[in-house]
mmCIF file of C-alpha atoms in Angstrom:
data_model
loop_
_atom_site.group_PDB
_atom_site.id
_atom_site.type_symbol
_atom_site.label_atom_id
_atom_site.label_comp_id
_atom_site.label_asym_id
_atom_site.label_seq_id
_atom_site.Cartn_x
_atom_site.Cartn_y
_atom_site.Cartn_z
ATOM 1 C CA MET Y 1 105.931 102.201 81.292
ATOM 2 C CA SER Y 2 103.076 104.489 81.952
ATOM 3 C CA ASP Y 3 99.697 103.904 83.383
ATOM 4 C CA PHE Y 4 97.009 105.768 84.593
ATOM 5 C CA ILE Y 5 93.954 106.204 87.396
ATOM 6 C CA THR Y 6 91.291 108.566 86.675
ATOM 7 C CA ILE Y 7 89.980 110.822 89.125
ATOM 8 C CA ASN Y 8 86.775 113.062 88.646
ATOM 9 C CA GLY Y 9 87.413 112.198 85.026
ATOM 10 C CA VAL Y 10 90.952 113.363 84.734
ATOM 11 C CA GLU Y 11 93.761 110.919 84.249
ATOM 12 C CA ILE Y 12 96.824 110.737 86.716
ATOM 13 C CA LYS Y 13 100.160 109.465 85.142
ATOM 14 C CA VAL Y 14 101.367 106.752 87.283
ATOM 15 C CA GLU Y 15 105.062 105.710 85.974
ATOM 16 C CA GLN Y 16 106.832 102.523 87.274
ATOM 17 C CA THR Y 17 110.177 102.818 88.187
ATOM 18 C CA PRO Y 18 113.225 100.844 89.924
ATOM 19 C CA LEU Y 19 112.041 102.695 93.514
ATOM 20 C CA GLY Y 20 108.403 101.999 92.690
ATOM 21 C CA GLU Y 21 105.302 103.634 91.234
ATOM 22 C CA TYR Y 22 105.456 107.116 90.704
ATOM 23 C CA LEU Y 23 102.415 109.255 90.372
ATOM 24 C CA SER Y 24 102.347 112.889 88.753
ATOM 25 C CA LEU Y 25 101.730 115.446 91.212
ATOM 26 C CA THR Y 26 101.039 118.120 88.550
ATOM 27 C CA ASP Y 27 98.205 116.270 87.422
ATOM 28 C CA LEU Y 28 96.789 115.521 90.916
ATOM 29 C CA ALA Y 29 97.456 119.248 91.901
ATOM 30 C CA LYS Y 30 95.668 120.502 88.609
ATOM 31 C CA LEU Y 31 92.342 118.646 90.340
ATOM 32 C CA VAL Y 32 92.624 121.261 93.024
ATOM 33 C CA ASN Y 33 94.169 124.105 91.035
ATOM 34 C CA GLU Y 34 95.298 125.154 87.575
ATOM 35 C CA LYS Y 35 98.014 126.582 88.689
ATOM 36 C CA SER Y 36 99.614 123.033 89.778
ATOM 37 C CA GLY Y 37 103.247 124.269 90.311
ATOM 38 C CA LYS Y 38 101.643 126.952 92.992
ATOM 39 C CA VAL Y 39 99.711 123.904 94.830
ATOM 40 C CA ILE Y 40 103.032 121.831 94.742
ATOM 41 C CA ASN Y 41 105.301 124.496 95.872
ATOM 42 C CA SER Y 42 102.907 125.368 98.845
ATOM 43 C CA TRP Y 43 102.691 121.916 100.012
ATOM 44 C CA ILE Y 44 106.633 121.287 99.891
ATOM 45 C CA LYS Y 45 107.700 124.287 101.707
ATOM 46 C CA SER Y 46 105.357 123.011 104.418
ATOM 47 C CA VAL Y 47 107.308 121.498 107.752
ATOM 48 C CA GLN Y 48 104.863 118.870 107.170
ATOM 49 C CA ALA Y 49 105.684 117.778 104.068
ATOM 50 C CA LEU Y 50 109.410 118.492 104.607
ATOM 51 C CA GLU Y 51 109.487 116.264 107.641
ATOM 52 C CA TYR Y 52 107.843 113.538 105.578
ATOM 53 C CA LEU Y 53 110.063 113.920 102.864
ATOM 54 C CA ASN Y 54 112.990 114.013 104.645
ATOM 55 C CA GLU Y 55 111.900 110.402 106.647
ATOM 56 C CA TRP Y 56 111.521 108.586 103.273
ATOM 57 C CA GLU Y 57 114.474 110.134 101.912
ATOM 58 C CA LEU Y 58 116.371 108.652 104.914
ATOM 59 C CA LEU Y 59 114.648 105.201 104.471
ATOM 60 C CA HIS Y 60 115.079 104.788 100.896
ATOM 61 C CA ASN Y 61 118.134 107.137 99.794
ATOM 62 C CA PRO Y 62 121.798 106.102 100.601
ATOM 63 C CA ASP Y 63 122.869 109.440 99.064
ATOM 64 C CA TYR Y 64 120.511 111.818 100.262
ATOM 65 C CA ASP Y 65 121.994 115.153 101.904
ATOM 66 C CA LYS Y 66 120.432 115.177 105.551
ATOM 67 C CA ALA Y 67 122.956 118.479 106.150
ATOM 68 C CA ALA Y 68 121.055 120.497 103.461
ATOM 69 C CA TYR Y 69 117.579 119.006 105.065
ATOM 70 C CA ILE Y 70 118.549 120.643 108.029
ATOM 71 C CA GLU Y 71 119.706 124.245 106.538
ATOM 72 C CA ILE Y 72 116.351 124.166 104.480
ATOM 73 C CA ARG Y 73 114.250 122.872 107.564
ATOM 74 C CA LEU Y 74 115.649 125.809 109.557
ATOM 75 C CA LYS Y 75 114.262 128.482 106.874
ATOM 76 C CA ALA Y 76 111.000 126.648 106.727
ATOM 77 C CA GLY Y 77 108.150 128.538 107.765
ATOM 78 C CA SER Y 78 109.396 131.993 107.569
ATOM 79 C CA SER Y 79 107.640 134.394 105.157
ATOM 80 C CA SER Y 80 110.803 134.692 102.826
ATOM 81 C CA PHE Y 81 111.106 130.860 102.450
ATOM 82 C CA PHE Y 82 110.587 129.505 98.947
ATOM 83 C CA LEU Y 83 111.454 126.037 98.303
ATOM 84 C CA SER Y 84 110.109 124.016 94.862
ATOM 85 C CA SER Y 85 110.446 120.286 93.965
ATOM 86 C CA SER Y 86 113.343 120.892 91.755
ATOM 87 C CA LYS Y 87 115.588 123.166 94.328
ATOM 88 C CA TRP Y 88 114.393 120.252 96.980
ATOM 89 C CA ILE Y 89 116.100 117.756 94.689
ATOM 90 C CA SER Y 90 119.017 119.361 93.552
ATOM 91 C CA LYS Y 91 119.852 120.879 97.374
ATOM 92 C CA THR Y 92 119.118 117.391 98.841
ATOM 93 C CA LYS Y 93 119.850 114.835 96.095
ATOM 94 C CA ALA Y 94 116.602 113.411 96.641
ATOM 95 C CA VAL Y 95 114.947 110.453 94.766
ATOM 96 C CA GLY Y 96 111.285 110.405 95.931
ATOM 97 C CA ILE Y 97 110.248 113.452 93.691
ATOM 98 C CA GLN Y 98 111.322 113.759 90.085
ATOM 99 C CA SER Y 99 110.697 117.140 88.228
ATOM 100 C CA SER Y 100 110.949 117.959 84.516
ATOM 101 C CA THR Y 101 110.953 121.171 83.101
ATOM 102 C CA GLY Y 102 109.139 122.384 79.707
ATOM 103 C CA ARG Y 103 106.205 121.770 77.631
ATOM 104 C CA TYR Y 104 105.780 118.372 78.701
ATOM 105 C CA GLY Y 105 107.624 118.629 82.276
ATOM 106 C CA SER Y 106 105.760 117.297 85.453
ATOM 107 C CA THR Y 107 106.509 116.729 88.865
ATOM 108 C CA MET Y 108 106.395 112.799 89.709
ATOM 109 C CA ALA Y 109 106.708 111.605 93.323
ATOM 110 C CA HIS Y 110 106.816 108.103 94.777
ATOM 111 C CA HIS Y 111 103.413 106.610 95.239
ATOM 112 C CA LEU Y 112 103.707 107.212 99.377
ATOM 113 C CA ILE Y 113 104.839 110.666 98.986
ATOM 114 C CA ALA Y 114 101.962 111.539 96.323
ATOM 115 C CA LEU Y 115 99.551 109.807 98.940
ATOM 116 C CA GLU Y 116 100.663 111.999 101.457
ATOM 117 C CA PHE Y 117 100.749 115.076 99.230
ATOM 118 C CA CYS Y 118 96.972 114.294 98.230
ATOM 119 C CA ALA Y 119 96.215 113.772 102.576
ATOM 120 C CA THR Y 120 97.122 117.350 102.767
ATOM 121 C CA LEU Y 121 94.099 118.391 100.272
ATOM 122 C CA ASN Y 122 90.307 118.076 100.810
ATOM 123 C CA PRO Y 123 89.248 115.046 102.370
ATOM 124 C CA LYS Y 124 86.622 114.219 99.422
ATOM 125 C CA PHE Y 125 89.575 114.292 96.718
ATOM 126 C CA ARG Y 126 91.806 112.198 99.398
ATOM 127 C CA ILE Y 127 89.244 109.374 99.282
ATOM 128 C CA ASN Y 128 88.888 109.669 95.499
ATOM 129 C CA VAL Y 129 92.833 109.207 95.073
ATOM 130 C CA PHE Y 130 93.497 106.374 97.362
ATOM 131 C CA ARG Y 131 90.482 104.718 96.207
ATOM 132 C CA GLU Y 132 91.422 105.129 92.707
ATOM 133 C CA PHE Y 133 94.947 103.958 93.511
ATOM 134 C CA LEU Y 134 93.861 100.560 95.150
ATOM 135 C CA GLU Y 135 91.859 99.848 92.140
ATOM 136 C CA LEU Y 136 94.610 100.024 89.999
ATOM 137 C CA LYS Y 137 96.952 97.697 92.633
ATOM 138 C CA LYS Y 138 93.790 95.372 92.115
ATOM 139 C CA ASN Y 139 93.982 95.281 88.961
ATOM 140 C CA GLU Y 140 97.390 95.047 88.548
ATOM 141 C CA ALA Y 141 97.184 91.891 90.691
ATOM 142 C CA ALA Y 142 94.771 90.220 88.639
ATOM 143 C CA LYS Y 143 96.705 90.960 85.451
ATOM 144 C CA PHE Y 144 99.711 88.977 87.580
ATOM 145 C CA LEU Y 145 97.593 86.038 88.623
ATOM 146 C CA GLN Y 146 96.016 85.997 85.379
ATOM 147 C CA GLU Y 147 99.440 85.424 83.434
ATOM 148 C CA GLN Y 148 100.578 83.088 86.151
ATOM 149 C CA GLU Y 149 97.537 80.699 85.493
ATOM 150 C CA PHE Y 150 98.480 81.273 81.884
ATOM 151 C CA TYR Y 151 102.210 79.895 82.245
ATOM 152 C CA LEU Y 152 100.903 77.474 84.670
ATOM 153 C CA SER Y 153 98.818 75.530 82.117
ATOM 154 C CA LYS Y 154 101.785 75.920 79.454
ATOM 155 C CA ILE Y 155 103.902 74.087 81.965
ATOM 156 C CA GLU Y 156 101.199 71.544 82.848
ATOM 157 C CA ASP Y 157 100.573 70.885 78.798
ATOM 158 C CA ASN Y 158 104.355 70.660 78.875
ATOM 159 C CA THR Y 159 104.654 68.240 81.557
ATOM 160 C CA LEU Y 160 101.667 66.216 79.974
ATOM 161 C CA GLU Y 161 103.348 66.047 76.544
ATOM 162 C CA ASN Y 162 106.755 64.890 78.375
ATOM 163 C CA ASN Y 163 105.374 62.445 79.872
ATOM 164 C CA ARG Y 164 103.561 60.724 77.130
ATOM 165 C CA LEU Y 165 106.686 61.184 75.376
ATOM 166 C CA VAL Y 166 108.717 59.143 77.885
ATOM 167 C CA ARG Y 167 106.098 56.224 78.042
ATOM 168 C CA ASP Y 168 106.624 56.261 74.222
ATOM 169 C CA ILE Y 169 110.514 55.589 74.327
ATOM 170 C CA GLN Y 170 109.901 53.171 77.383
ATOM 171 C CA GLU Y 171 107.441 51.046 74.984
ATOM 172 C CA ARG Y 172 109.752 51.558 72.291
ATOM 173 C CA VAL Y 173 112.585 50.355 74.265
ATOM 174 C CA LYS Y 174 110.579 47.521 75.681
ATOM 175 C CA LYS Y 175 109.985 46.416 72.025
ATOM 176 C CA MET Y 176 113.625 46.442 70.922
ATOM 177 C CA LYS Y 177 114.542 44.089 73.824
#
């Protein structure tokens, strides 16, 4: 299921996964520069991003290839170093970032990674993303509470009806004696 948050009038895709919510880095990067792939690649090859991604994967991914990370990390910072999200995923078996190619392809990242990505962009943008993401969470919580209230009222109605039925049955049993 996909939701959206809106930042500066642009919809940012948010997808529910078994690991949590993933935000579209592609959509987020387009808010900064139309060449979103370049923004993402510039970020992912930075030492700071690599160290963050490594820590996230160590915490959440039992299949993560730390040896591949070390190899990548040793090359980071050199002028000939290139890294894309798909290369990161294939080399390290990363799950915190998902990348698809083609006409509707995009790069999605776990919300903690996406928020870290946003933190490296300009401060005003970062604040807008954080505010909109928190608003999404608040709306989800309100919807959840509303659903639970509905179910609780149904349970209460059923309980009252069951109590009436029990009393009716007890009265009939008394009359039959």
